[in-house]
Each structure stands twice: as structure tokens, then as C-alpha cells.
Coordinates of C-alpha atoms in Angstrom, one line a residue:
Chain J
M46 CA 0.0 -0.3 -0.2
T47 CA 1.1 3.5 -1.1
I48 CA 1.3 6.6 1.5
F49 CA 1.3 8.9 -1.6
S50 CA -1.4 10.1 -3.6
P51 CA -2.2 8.6 -6.9
A52 CA -0.7 11.8 -8.8
I53 CA 2.2 11.8 -6.4
E54 CA 2.8 7.9 -6.9
R55 CA 2.2 8.2 -10.8
A56 CA 4.8 10.8 -10.9
I57 CA 7.5 8.9 -9.2
E58 CA 7.0 5.7 -10.8
A59 CA 7.5 7.6 -14.2
L60 CA 10.8 9.2 -13.1
S61 CA 12.0 6.3 -11.5
S62 CA 11.5 4.3 -14.6
L63 CA 14.6 6.5 -16.0
P64 CA 18.3 5.5 -15.8
T65 CA 20.1 5.9 -12.9
I66 CA 17.1 7.6 -10.9
G67 CA 16.0 5.2 -7.7
R68 CA 13.0 5.2 -5.7
K69 CA 14.2 7.7 -3.5
S70 CA 15.5 10.1 -6.0
A71 CA 12.2 10.3 -7.7
Q72 CA 10.1 11.1 -4.8
R73 CA 13.3 13.9 -3.8
L74 CA 12.3 15.1 -7.7
V75 CA 8.4 15.1 -7.1
F76 CA 8.7 17.4 -4.3
H77 CA 10.8 19.6 -5.6
L78 CA 8.4 19.8 -8.4
L79 CA 5.7 20.0 -6.4
R80 CA 7.4 23.2 -5.0
Q81 CA 8.0 24.8 -7.8
P82 CA 5.7 27.7 -9.4
N83 CA 3.3 26.0 -12.3
E84 CA 5.5 28.0 -15.0
Q85 CA 8.6 26.3 -14.1
V86 CA 6.8 23.1 -14.2
Q87 CA 5.0 23.6 -17.5
H88 CA 8.6 24.6 -18.8
L89 CA 10.1 21.6 -18.0
A90 CA 7.0 19.6 -19.1
D91 CA 6.9 21.5 -22.8
A92 CA 10.6 21.1 -23.1
L93 CA 10.2 17.4 -23.1
V94 CA 7.3 16.9 -25.4
A95 CA 9.1 19.3 -27.8
L96 CA 12.4 17.0 -27.5
K97 CA 10.4 13.9 -28.4
A98 CA 8.5 15.9 -31.4
S99 CA 11.4 17.7 -33.1
V100 CA 14.8 15.1 -31.9
R101 CA 15.2 12.8 -34.4
Y102 CA 18.1 10.2 -35.8
C103 CA 20.2 11.8 -38.6
S104 CA 19.4 9.4 -41.7
M105 CA 23.3 9.2 -42.3
C106 CA 25.1 8.9 -39.0
F107 CA 21.8 7.7 -36.6
T108 CA 23.1 10.2 -33.9
F109 CA 20.3 12.8 -32.3
T110 CA 19.7 15.5 -34.6
E111 CA 17.2 18.2 -34.9
Q112 CA 17.7 18.9 -39.0
D113 CA 18.5 15.9 -41.1
P114 CA 20.9 15.0 -42.4
C115 CA 22.6 16.4 -38.9
T116 CA 24.9 19.7 -38.9
I117 CA 28.3 17.2 -38.7
C118 CA 27.2 15.2 -41.8
T119 CA 26.6 18.6 -44.1
S120 CA 29.4 20.5 -42.6
P121 CA 31.8 21.4 -45.7
N122 CA 34.7 21.5 -43.2
R123 CA 34.7 17.8 -42.2
E124 CA 37.0 14.9 -43.8
R125 CA 34.0 12.7 -45.1
E126 CA 36.9 9.8 -46.1
I127 CA 36.9 9.0 -42.0
L128 CA 34.0 7.0 -40.1
C129 CA 34.2 6.8 -36.1
V130 CA 31.8 4.3 -35.1
V131 CA 30.3 4.8 -31.6
E132 CA 27.8 2.9 -29.6
Q133 CA 25.6 6.0 -28.2
P134 CA 25.0 9.9 -29.5
S135 CA 26.5 10.8 -26.3
D136 CA 29.9 9.4 -27.4
V137 CA 29.8 11.4 -30.1
F138 CA 29.4 14.9 -27.9
A139 CA 32.4 13.4 -25.7
I140 CA 34.7 13.2 -29.0
E141 CA 33.5 16.2 -30.4
R142 CA 34.5 18.2 -27.0
T143 CA 38.0 17.1 -27.8
G144 CA 38.0 19.0 -30.9
E145 CA 40.7 16.9 -32.3
Y146 CA 38.3 14.6 -34.6
R147 CA 37.4 16.3 -38.0
G148 CA 36.2 13.4 -39.5
L149 CA 32.4 11.7 -39.6
Y150 CA 30.6 9.6 -37.2
H151 CA 28.2 6.2 -37.1
V152 CA 26.2 5.4 -34.4
L153 CA 25.3 2.5 -33.9
H154 CA 22.9 2.5 -30.3
G155 CA 24.2 -0.3 -28.6
S156 CA 26.2 -3.2 -28.6
L157 CA 26.1 -7.0 -29.4
D158 CA 24.5 -8.2 -26.3
P159 CA 22.6 -11.2 -26.8
L160 CA 21.3 -11.2 -23.5
R161 CA 19.5 -8.0 -23.4
G162 CA 17.8 -9.4 -26.8
V163 CA 20.5 -7.1 -28.9
G164 CA 21.7 -8.4 -31.8
A165 CA 23.0 -7.2 -35.2
E166 CA 19.6 -6.3 -36.4
Q167 CA 18.9 -4.2 -33.5
L168 CA 21.4 -2.2 -34.2
K169 CA 22.6 0.2 -37.4
I170 CA 25.4 -2.1 -38.6
E171 CA 23.4 -2.7 -42.1
P172 CA 23.7 1.3 -42.7
L173 CA 27.3 1.1 -41.7
I174 CA 28.1 -1.3 -44.0
E175 CA 25.9 0.4 -46.6
R176 CA 28.1 3.4 -46.2
V177 CA 31.3 1.8 -46.7
R178 CA 30.2 -0.2 -49.4
N179 CA 29.1 2.9 -51.3
G180 CA 32.5 3.9 -51.2
G181 CA 34.6 7.1 -50.5
V182 CA 35.2 5.9 -46.8
T183 CA 39.1 5.1 -46.4
E184 CA 39.3 4.7 -42.6
V185 CA 36.9 3.2 -40.1
I186 CA 37.8 3.7 -36.7
F187 CA 36.3 2.0 -33.9
A188 CA 35.6 4.1 -30.7
L189 CA 33.2 1.1 -28.5
N190 CA 33.1 0.7 -25.0
P191 CA 36.0 -1.1 -23.2
T192 CA 33.6 -4.0 -22.2
V193 CA 33.4 -7.7 -23.9
E194 CA 30.2 -6.6 -25.5
G195 CA 31.9 -3.7 -26.9
E196 CA 34.8 -5.6 -28.0
V197 CA 33.0 -8.5 -29.7
T198 CA 30.8 -6.0 -31.8
T199 CA 34.3 -4.2 -32.9
H200 CA 35.3 -8.0 -33.6
Y201 CA 32.0 -8.6 -36.0
L202 CA 32.3 -5.0 -37.8
T203 CA 36.4 -5.7 -38.7
K204 CA 34.8 -9.2 -40.1
A205 CA 31.8 -7.4 -42.0
L206 CA 34.1 -4.7 -43.0
Q207 CA 37.3 -6.3 -43.9
P208 CA 36.2 -7.1 -47.5
F209 CA 35.6 -3.7 -48.6
G210 CA 39.7 -2.8 -48.3
V211 CA 39.8 -0.1 -46.0
R212 CA 41.8 1.0 -43.2
L213 CA 40.4 -0.3 -40.0
T214 CA 41.5 1.3 -36.8
R215 CA 40.6 1.3 -33.1
I216 CA 41.3 4.2 -30.1
A217 CA 44.1 3.4 -28.0
R218 CA 43.3 2.3 -24.6
G219 CA 45.3 3.3 -21.8
V220 CA 45.8 5.5 -18.8
P221 CA 44.0 9.0 -18.4
V222 CA 46.1 11.9 -18.6
G223 CA 46.8 13.8 -15.3
M224 CA 46.0 10.6 -13.3
D225 CA 48.7 8.8 -10.6
L226 CA 49.5 5.8 -11.8
E227 CA 48.7 4.1 -8.6
F228 CA 45.1 5.3 -8.7
A229 CA 44.6 3.6 -12.5
D230 CA 43.0 0.5 -12.4
E231 CA 44.8 -3.2 -13.3
A232 CA 42.9 -3.6 -16.3
T233 CA 43.9 -0.3 -17.5
L234 CA 47.1 -0.7 -16.6
S235 CA 47.6 -4.0 -17.8
R236 CA 46.5 -3.0 -21.5
A237 CA 48.3 0.0 -21.0
L238 CA 51.1 -1.8 -20.8
A239 CA 50.5 -4.1 -23.8
G240 CA 50.1 -1.5 -26.1
R241 CA 53.5 0.8 -25.2
S242 CA 54.8 2.4 -27.6
N243 CA 58.6 3.7 -28.6
V244 CA 60.0 6.9 -26.9
Q245 CA 61.0 9.3 -29.9
Chain Q
M173 CA 51.9 -8.5 5.3
T174 CA 50.8 -8.0 8.7
V175 CA 47.1 -7.1 9.6
T176 CA 47.6 -4.7 12.7
Q177 CA 44.5 -3.7 14.3
L178 CA 41.0 -4.6 13.2
D179 CA 37.7 -2.4 14.0
L180 CA 34.5 -4.3 13.9
E181 CA 31.3 -2.6 14.1
H182 CA 27.8 -4.2 14.4
F183 CA 29.5 -7.2 12.4
R184 CA 27.9 -10.6 13.6
C185 CA 28.2 -10.5 17.0
H186 CA 30.7 -7.7 17.5
T187 CA 29.2 -4.4 18.5
H188 CA 32.5 -2.2 18.5
T189 CA 35.5 -4.1 19.2
T190 CA 39.3 -3.3 18.4
F191 CA 41.5 -6.1 18.3
A192 CA 45.5 -5.3 18.1
F193 CA 47.5 -8.0 16.4
E194 CA 51.1 -8.6 16.2
P195 CA 53.2 -10.4 13.3
G196 CA 53.4 -13.9 13.8
A197 CA 51.0 -16.6 15.0
V198 CA 47.8 -15.3 16.3
L199 CA 45.3 -17.6 18.6
I200 CA 42.0 -17.1 19.3
T201 CA 40.0 -18.9 21.6
G202 CA 36.7 -19.2 23.1
P203 CA 33.5 -21.1 23.4
N204 CA 30.8 -21.6 20.6
G205 CA 29.1 -18.3 19.4
V206 CA 31.7 -15.6 21.1
G207 CA 32.9 -14.2 17.4
K208 CA 36.4 -16.3 17.0
T209 CA 35.4 -17.1 13.3
S210 CA 33.7 -13.9 12.7
I211 CA 37.3 -12.2 13.3
L212 CA 39.0 -13.9 10.4
E213 CA 35.7 -13.6 8.0
A214 CA 36.5 -10.0 8.6
I215 CA 40.3 -10.4 7.8
N216 CA 38.9 -12.0 4.9
I217 CA 36.4 -9.6 3.7
A218 CA 38.8 -6.9 3.8
S219 CA 40.8 -9.4 1.2
V220 CA 38.5 -10.3 -1.2
S221 CA 35.2 -8.4 -0.2
K222 CA 33.3 -11.5 0.8
S223 CA 32.9 -14.2 3.7
F224 CA 35.0 -17.1 2.9
L225 CA 31.2 -18.9 4.7
P226 CA 28.6 -19.2 2.0
V227 CA 26.5 -16.2 3.6
S228 CA 24.7 -12.9 2.4
D229 CA 26.3 -9.3 3.7
N230 CA 22.6 -9.0 5.4
E231 CA 23.2 -11.8 7.3
L232 CA 26.8 -10.6 8.5
V233 CA 24.9 -7.8 10.3
E234 CA 24.4 -7.5 14.2
F235 CA 20.8 -8.0 14.9
N236 CA 18.6 -5.0 15.2
A237 CA 21.7 -3.2 13.3
S238 CA 21.3 -1.6 9.5
G239 CA 24.4 -2.4 8.9
Y240 CA 28.2 -3.2 9.5
R241 CA 31.7 -1.7 9.0
I242 CA 34.8 -3.4 9.3
T243 CA 38.2 -1.1 9.3
T244 CA 41.3 -3.2 8.7
H245 CA 44.5 -1.7 9.3
V246 CA 47.6 -3.2 7.6
R247 CA 51.3 -2.8 7.6
H248 CA 53.2 -3.8 4.1
D249 CA 56.6 -5.9 4.5
L250 CA 58.3 -2.9 3.5
G251 CA 56.6 -0.9 6.5
A252 CA 53.9 1.1 4.7
A253 CA 50.9 1.3 6.2
L254 CA 47.4 0.9 4.5
T255 CA 43.9 0.7 6.0
I256 CA 40.6 -0.9 4.4
S257 CA 37.3 0.0 5.3
I258 CA 34.1 -2.1 4.3
E259 CA 31.0 -0.7 5.2
Y260 CA 28.0 -2.3 4.5
D261 CA 24.4 -0.7 4.7
Q262 CA 21.4 -2.9 4.0
A263 CA 19.6 -0.2 2.2
G264 CA 22.9 1.5 0.3
G265 CA 25.0 -1.5 -0.2
K266 CA 28.7 -2.1 0.1
R267 CA 31.3 0.5 0.0
I268 CA 34.7 -0.5 0.0
S269 CA 37.8 2.5 0.7
T270 CA 41.4 2.2 1.3
S271 CA 43.9 5.0 2.5
A272 CA 45.7 4.8 -0.7
G273 CA 43.4 5.9 -3.1
G274 CA 39.8 6.8 -1.9
P275 CA 36.6 4.3 -3.3
T276 CA 37.5 1.1 -5.2
T277 CA 35.5 -1.8 -6.7
A278 CA 35.4 -5.3 -5.4
Q279 CA 37.6 -6.5 -8.3
E280 CA 40.6 -3.9 -7.4
L281 CA 40.7 -5.1 -3.7
I282 CA 41.4 -8.6 -4.9
G283 CA 45.2 -9.0 -4.5
L284 CA 45.6 -5.7 -2.4
V285 CA 46.0 -7.7 0.9
P286 CA 46.0 -11.5 -0.1
C287 CA 44.9 -13.9 2.2
V288 CA 44.7 -17.8 2.2
V289 CA 41.9 -19.8 4.4
L290 CA 41.9 -23.0 5.6
T291 CA 38.0 -23.9 7.2
S292 CA 36.3 -27.0 8.1
L293 CA 34.3 -26.5 4.5
H294 CA 37.6 -26.7 2.5
R295 CA 37.0 -30.9 3.0
E296 CA 34.7 -30.2 0.0
L297 CA 38.3 -29.7 -2.0
F298 CA 38.3 -33.4 -1.9
I299 CA 35.2 -34.8 -2.1
G300 CA 33.3 -32.1 -3.7
E301 CA 32.0 -30.9 -7.3
P302 CA 35.0 -30.0 -9.6
A303 CA 33.8 -26.4 -10.0
I304 CA 35.2 -26.1 -6.3
R305 CA 38.4 -27.1 -7.2
R306 CA 38.0 -24.5 -10.4
S307 CA 37.4 -22.0 -7.8
F308 CA 40.3 -22.8 -5.7
V309 CA 42.9 -22.1 -8.5
D310 CA 40.9 -19.2 -9.9
R311 CA 41.0 -17.4 -6.2
V312 CA 44.8 -17.9 -6.2
L313 CA 45.2 -16.9 -9.7
A314 CA 43.0 -13.9 -9.5
Q315 CA 45.0 -12.8 -6.2
C316 CA 48.3 -12.7 -8.2
F317 CA 47.2 -11.8 -11.6
S318 CA 45.2 -9.0 -12.9
S319 CA 45.2 -10.7 -16.4
Y320 CA 43.6 -13.6 -15.4
K321 CA 40.7 -11.7 -13.2
H322 CA 39.8 -9.6 -16.5
A323 CA 40.2 -13.1 -18.1
L324 CA 37.8 -14.9 -16.0
W325 CA 35.4 -11.9 -16.6
R326 CA 35.9 -12.1 -20.3
H327 CA 34.9 -15.9 -20.2
R328 CA 31.7 -15.6 -17.9
T329 CA 30.4 -13.0 -20.1
A330 CA 31.4 -14.7 -23.4
L331 CA 29.8 -17.7 -22.1
R332 CA 26.7 -16.3 -21.1
Q333 CA 26.3 -14.5 -24.1
R334 CA 27.0 -17.8 -26.9
N335 CA 24.3 -20.0 -24.5
R336 CA 21.9 -17.1 -24.9
L337 CA 22.6 -17.3 -28.7
L338 CA 22.3 -21.1 -28.8
A339 CA 19.3 -20.8 -27.0
L340 CA 17.7 -18.8 -29.5
G341 CA 18.4 -21.6 -32.4
H342 CA 19.7 -20.9 -36.1
G343 CA 20.0 -17.3 -37.9
H344 CA 22.6 -15.8 -36.2
D345 CA 25.5 -17.6 -37.3
S346 CA 27.8 -14.8 -37.6
E347 CA 27.0 -13.7 -34.5
L348 CA 27.9 -16.9 -32.7
E349 CA 31.0 -17.0 -35.0
V350 CA 32.4 -13.7 -33.0
W351 CA 31.4 -14.9 -29.3
T352 CA 33.0 -18.1 -30.0
D353 CA 36.1 -16.2 -30.6
E354 CA 35.9 -14.0 -27.9
L355 CA 35.1 -17.3 -25.9
I356 CA 38.0 -19.0 -27.5
D357 CA 40.6 -15.9 -26.4
A358 CA 39.4 -15.9 -22.9
S359 CA 39.4 -19.8 -22.3
C360 CA 43.0 -20.1 -23.7
E361 CA 44.5 -17.6 -21.4
I362 CA 42.5 -19.5 -18.6
V363 CA 43.9 -22.9 -19.5
Q364 CA 47.3 -21.6 -20.0
R365 CA 47.5 -19.8 -16.2
R366 CA 45.9 -22.6 -15.2
W367 CA 48.3 -25.2 -16.6
Q368 CA 51.2 -23.2 -15.5
F369 CA 50.1 -22.8 -12.1
V370 CA 49.6 -26.4 -11.2
V371 CA 52.8 -27.5 -12.6
R372 CA 54.5 -24.9 -10.1
F373 CA 51.8 -25.8 -7.4
N374 CA 52.8 -29.5 -7.4
R375 CA 56.3 -28.9 -7.3
I376 CA 55.9 -26.8 -3.8
L377 CA 53.3 -28.9 -2.5
N378 CA 55.7 -32.0 -3.2
D379 CA 58.3 -30.2 -0.6
T380 CA 55.6 -29.1 1.7
A381 CA 54.1 -32.5 2.0
Q382 CA 57.5 -34.1 3.0
E383 CA 58.2 -31.7 5.7
L384 CA 54.9 -32.5 6.9
D385 CA 55.3 -36.2 6.6
F386 CA 51.8 -37.5 7.3
N387 CA 52.2 -41.0 5.7
L388 CA 51.2 -40.7 2.6
E389 CA 52.0 -41.2 -1.2
T390 CA 53.2 -37.9 -3.4
I391 CA 49.8 -35.7 -3.1
T392 CA 49.2 -33.7 -6.7
L393 CA 47.0 -31.6 -8.1
Q394 CA 45.8 -33.3 -11.5
Y395 CA 44.8 -30.9 -14.2
E396 CA 42.8 -32.6 -17.3
L397 CA 40.9 -31.0 -19.9
P398 CA 38.4 -33.9 -21.2
W399 CA 36.5 -31.4 -23.4
L400 CA 39.8 -30.6 -25.2
Y401 CA 39.3 -33.9 -27.1
I402 CA 37.8 -34.2 -30.3
N403 CA 36.1 -36.7 -32.3
D404 CA 39.2 -38.4 -34.1
G405 CA 41.1 -38.4 -31.0
V406 CA 43.5 -35.6 -31.4
R407 CA 44.3 -33.7 -28.2
S408 CA 46.3 -30.6 -27.6
D409 CA 49.2 -31.0 -25.4
S410 CA 50.6 -28.0 -25.8
L411 CA 51.2 -24.6 -23.8
D412 CA 51.6 -22.9 -27.1
L413 CA 48.9 -20.4 -27.5
E414 CA 48.1 -20.5 -31.1
A415 CA 47.7 -24.6 -30.8
L416 CA 45.7 -24.4 -28.1
R417 CA 43.3 -21.8 -30.0
T418 CA 43.0 -23.9 -33.2
T419 CA 42.2 -27.0 -31.2
M420 CA 39.7 -24.9 -29.5
R421 CA 38.8 -24.0 -33.1
A422 CA 38.3 -27.2 -34.3
I423 CA 36.0 -28.7 -31.4
A424 CA 33.7 -25.2 -31.3
Q425 CA 33.1 -26.4 -35.0
E426 CA 33.1 -30.2 -34.6
L427 CA 30.5 -29.8 -31.6
Q428 CA 28.1 -26.9 -32.9
A429 CA 24.9 -29.3 -34.0
V430 CA 25.4 -31.0 -30.5
E431 CA 25.5 -27.4 -28.6
R432 CA 22.5 -25.9 -30.7
E433 CA 20.4 -28.8 -29.8
R434 CA 21.5 -28.9 -26.1
M435 CA 21.5 -25.2 -26.3
T436 CA 24.6 -24.5 -24.0
T437 CA 28.4 -24.5 -24.8
Q438 CA 30.3 -28.0 -24.4
W439 CA 33.7 -27.0 -24.3
G440 CA 35.6 -24.7 -22.2
P441 CA 37.6 -24.2 -18.8
Q442 CA 34.0 -23.9 -17.3
R443 CA 34.6 -28.0 -17.8
D444 CA 37.9 -28.8 -16.5
V445 CA 38.6 -31.3 -14.0
L446 CA 40.6 -30.8 -11.5
T447 CA 41.9 -33.5 -8.6
F448 CA 44.1 -34.1 -5.7
C449 CA 45.5 -37.3 -5.9
A450 CA 47.6 -39.4 -3.4
G451 CA 49.7 -41.4 -5.8
Q452 CA 47.4 -42.2 -8.9
R453 CA 44.0 -42.1 -6.6
P454 CA 41.6 -39.4 -5.5
L455 CA 43.0 -38.4 -2.1
Y456 CA 39.8 -38.9 -0.2
T457 CA 39.5 -42.4 -1.3
V458 CA 43.1 -43.3 0.5
A459 CA 43.6 -40.8 3.5
S460 CA 42.0 -41.0 7.1
Q461 CA 40.0 -37.9 8.5
G462 CA 43.3 -36.7 10.0
Q463 CA 45.6 -37.0 7.1
Q464 CA 42.8 -35.1 4.9
K465 CA 43.4 -32.2 7.8
L466 CA 46.9 -32.2 7.4
A467 CA 46.7 -32.4 3.3
L468 CA 44.7 -29.5 3.4
Y469 CA 46.8 -27.6 6.0
A470 CA 49.9 -28.5 3.6
I471 CA 47.8 -27.1 0.2
K472 CA 47.1 -24.0 2.0
L473 CA 50.7 -23.4 3.0
T474 CA 51.5 -24.1 -0.4
E475 CA 48.9 -21.4 -1.9
A476 CA 50.5 -19.2 0.5
A477 CA 54.1 -19.9 -1.0
Y478 CA 52.4 -19.7 -4.5
I479 CA 51.2 -16.4 -3.4
H480 CA 54.2 -14.7 -1.9
H481 CA 56.3 -15.8 -5.0
A482 CA 54.0 -14.5 -7.1
L483 CA 53.0 -11.1 -5.7
D484 CA 56.2 -10.7 -3.8
R485 CA 54.1 -10.0 -0.6
A486 CA 53.5 -12.5 2.3
P487 CA 50.1 -13.6 2.5
I488 CA 47.9 -13.9 5.9
L489 CA 46.7 -17.0 6.5
L490 CA 43.3 -17.7 8.1
L491 CA 43.2 -21.1 9.8
D492 CA 39.7 -21.9 11.3
D493 CA 39.4 -24.4 14.0
V494 CA 42.3 -26.6 12.6
F495 CA 43.1 -28.3 15.2
A496 CA 39.5 -30.2 15.4
D497 CA 39.3 -34.1 14.4
L498 CA 43.4 -34.5 15.1
D499 CA 45.1 -37.2 17.8
S500 CA 47.7 -35.5 19.9
T501 CA 50.9 -36.0 17.7
N502 CA 49.0 -34.6 14.8
I503 CA 48.1 -31.7 16.9
G504 CA 51.7 -31.3 17.8
L505 CA 53.2 -31.7 14.2
L506 CA 50.3 -28.8 13.1
E507 CA 51.4 -26.6 16.1
S508 CA 55.2 -26.7 15.4
F509 CA 54.5 -26.2 11.7
I510 CA 52.1 -23.4 12.5
L511 CA 54.5 -21.5 14.3
E512 CA 57.6 -22.0 12.2
R513 CA 55.7 -20.9 9.3
S514 CA 54.1 -17.9 11.1
R515 CA 57.5 -16.5 11.3
Q516 CA 57.3 -15.8 7.3
W517 CA 53.6 -15.3 7.3
Q518 CA 51.2 -13.8 10.0
T519 CA 48.9 -16.5 10.6
F520 CA 45.2 -16.5 12.7
V521 CA 43.9 -19.5 14.0
S522 CA 40.9 -20.4 15.9
A523 CA 40.3 -22.8 18.2
P524 CA 37.7 -23.5 21.3
S525 CA 40.6 -23.7 23.6
A526 CA 44.2 -23.4 24.0
A527 CA 44.3 -26.5 26.3
S528 CA 45.7 -29.3 23.7
L529 CA 48.2 -27.1 22.5
R530 CA 51.8 -27.7 24.2
R531 CA 53.8 -24.3 22.7
R532 CA 50.4 -21.8 23.5
L533 CA 53.0 -19.3 24.8
D534 CA 54.6 -19.0 21.7
F535 CA 51.1 -17.4 20.3
Q536 CA 49.7 -14.0 21.0
H537 CA 46.7 -15.4 22.7
I538 CA 43.2 -13.5 22.3
P539 CA 41.1 -15.2 24.2
L540 CA 37.2 -14.6 24.0
G541 CA 33.8 -14.7 25.8
K542 CA 34.0 -16.7 28.8
S543 CA 37.5 -17.3 28.6
A544 CA 38.5 -14.0 28.5
E545 CA 36.5 -13.7 31.9
S546 CA 38.7 -16.4 33.3
L547 CA 41.5 -15.0 31.7
R548 CA 40.8 -11.5 33.6
A549 CA 39.8 -13.4 37.0

């Protein structure tokens, strides 16, 4: 039996269905919203409705965009022969923040994960193969998460793209800049050691 | 390594207790239920984040409390101090932190303070399912090599994912192929490490068993990979990774139809067979209860020697009720051995009483409960 009114309970349930939000956090958010002026809550509701109405997938790279194709795919300043493959649209923003990458992207929307019902058909793999098959791409960079699922997806894509003769690369794995070595986790350090390079 | 102090809060029957320990042998005595084993259990939690008994964290919390806290102060062999704090809250879960680098994960904790445990449950090492001996080997190797921990994690994930695909049936061939490749990679690493471990382990075990001299044929840990056969009788006995990989690939190919039918992977180190033998026969079939107890102790000393060599750090020995079931001769033998080895490895021993020990004054004695009261009186 719940101690809250049906409206509050419905709001808590809706918010706690979001990732990283537990029931306690959802309760805090609901009570915070109840203390806000009507206009502010309306503003939030409008923003959420507009978000869903105007944001869609880019038909080329499958990141989130309000204009299709997205601004990255249509930019004349991008190197169109390099594709960076990532799992999620948030990964595009992470790489963009570096300001170092000038190529295009391809978002898979996940990685191979049979236990969660995600196979190759559920991911944007076929459109990636199509992009490479259509020509004009000379290098595909894999920037997937360093999980077993991410590694296996990279392996799957490597096998699928090898026949096209393009250069296939992956981002390096190592110790974060500015971090003390003693605080790096062992798996990262082991990989950093395995991928050591010559000092020029 | 030396555990210098242990602070327990709401852990088992310890509401707020602090113990100070010295290097060498520590003897904890007291009647049943006063919390002797809990002290050993707490040190083990500081080592691998969980109890050596099959209990959940909720069951470790003192009655009417909402969580427990274990703070373990450790001194490294070279003198550096380290504090490990494990806090468990029934609502918020477990938090691990160390004085070296703030919060850490259970996986990162393993190997920081290496521990070797011997309890009455360890007799299962001889008579239990093969999985028990596999996890014994895995625990030692995971404490010594982070790459092994990583390989176990990769293997577990790839195996579950591959089994799921097999259960889904036909139509996922190219996906099955990449999960098979991943499983082969992780399996090769595990098999190679286990193989090397058994060779070295048997060498040390042989020396230790001879020193203990408990009148049994040579004790060995035998490692078999029955799944590494393929139908034409070919088997890879080579440690060469490439040869191992090629054989596994052939087996995976050979068994594919059976696997689809049974919807589960039929090969891999999850099917390895490890057996403790005396001569050529399983140890439990030829050894008496007392001999089995001494053999277990020899195995645990071997484990400590292996870890010490691999990590260049002295492990801590936790021996729970080791003198039970032994006659007076064997108690004397084991007691001398514990005291001698405790110069190298700090050793915690729990026992109901110190009465049967001839050299009890050589231990740091921590009496609990009624025995503590009578000592004070």
C-alpha cells in the first residue's frame, strides 16, 4: 500500500523508470517539482514534449538531430572519408569535445548483447556496411566501450568491413592524462602496458 | 603483510570491538558463538570483499543493526601502512575504500591484502564438485594476476552471451562466430594460466607434504581437460597459445550441432577437471580424516608460498578450527609447523581452547567470551 496520492505515485513511478534514478531520488524530484511555480513545471513539461517531437535520428550517422542530415554530416569542413563508429549519441559529443577529430560519425545505438535481446539486426550495422560499400570511405575508427560486448562488436564489424579494403583502426586504451598511475585500475594498466610505444 | 588492527562495528556478534595484532601466530580462543570465526571472516572480507562462508552480507549484520563496518589496518612487508574500510548498509549496499586511493571496487580489492583461508568447509576441496577446485585455483590466480581476473570476467560474459545465442536457435551464425572467438581467446588464457599454475603448485606441494610427513603417497593436483578431445582423438597437449586456439576452434566446429540441440556450450575451461590425488588415486579415497586435514594444511601452505612468490608480498593465513579431528601427535606436528611458518606469514588460528596446545605461550593469545573472563579473573 502506498502512502502517496495517486498523482504523486504516478509521477514517482514515471521518474524512477529513468536510468540512474531510483525510487528515493524520484521522490525527491517529485517533491521538488511540487514546490515550484506552475510556469516552471509547465516549462519542463513543454521542453520534454518538444524534445520528443523535434529530435530524431540523422539518416546518415544516426545521432540525435533536429535537422536531417545533422550539422556534422552536412558540414563542408569535415573529412568525409573517415568514419568514427560509436555506441551512443552521447559518445559523439564526448569525442567532439576533444576538438581533435574532423571526420564523420556512425552511431550503432548499442553493442551486441544477446542477453538483452540485442543482435546485429537491432543495431545500425547494416547502414554502416552500406556507407562503406557506397565508397568514399578510406578509414573506419572503432571507438566502442571497452566492455566484452564492445570488444565483440568491434570484432564483428571488423569481419564485416574487411572485404571492402578500407583501413580499420581502434582508439588506443590507456591511463587517463593527469591521473596518478597508482590510482589506475589494473585492467587499464595491463592494457596500457600491452600497448606501450617507443619514446621518440 | 601484517594485520596490525581490526575494528569491527555491528559485525556478527561484535558491536564495537577493536583488536590489536602482532606479527607471527595469533591464537583466538573461546566457546562457540563468541565470534572467533568472525574475526577471521572480517579479515577475509578486507581481502576479497566477501566472507569465506556461504552467507549474504545481510546475514553478517548484527541483530537489530542496519549495516556493518570493518576497518582493517595493515602493514606492508616494507613498512608502509594501509587501511581498508568495508562498509555495508542494508539499504545502500557495500562501499569499499582504502587509505591509498579512496573508493575502490571489489575486483580491484582482490590481491591488495592476499589471504589464504582454511576452514572445515575446505574438505569439499577433496570430495566436492569439480567447480569447487576450479574456484580454488581461480581464487589463487585472481589474487596474483590481474590479467587472469580480466580473462575470467571475459570468459563468464562470453559464455553467457554465447549460450543465449545457442538458445535462440539458427539464424545468428555470424554473431555466434564472434562470441565463439571471444570465448576461445578468454579460454586459452585461462587454460594456459591454470596449466602453469598446476606445474608450479605441485612442485611446492611435494616439498611441503614431505616436510609435514603424514605418511601418504605423493600428493598432486591433477589437471585434465576432457573437453579438449575431438572426435578423431586429436588432443592439444601444447601450452602454445596458437595450437590451443586452433584445437579449440576445431572442437567448437565439431560440436556445433550438439550445442544447438542442447542449447549450451559444450567446451571450455568451465569443464576443466582438477583432482587432488595421493599417488594415482583421488586423495579422499585413501587418506584418513586426520591425513586429509594435514593434506589440506599442506595445500594451504603451498597456496601461501605460491602467492608470496608471485606477488612478492607475504599473504596472511586464516586457519579456522584447524586442530579439530586431530590426535595429539598431529596437533603437536601442526602446532610446530604453524609457529615455524608464522615467522614468514602472519597466521590467525581459531580454536575452542588452548588446552591441547603444548606451545600456546608462543602464540599471541586472544581469549574471547568466558575464557577471556576467566583469564581476567
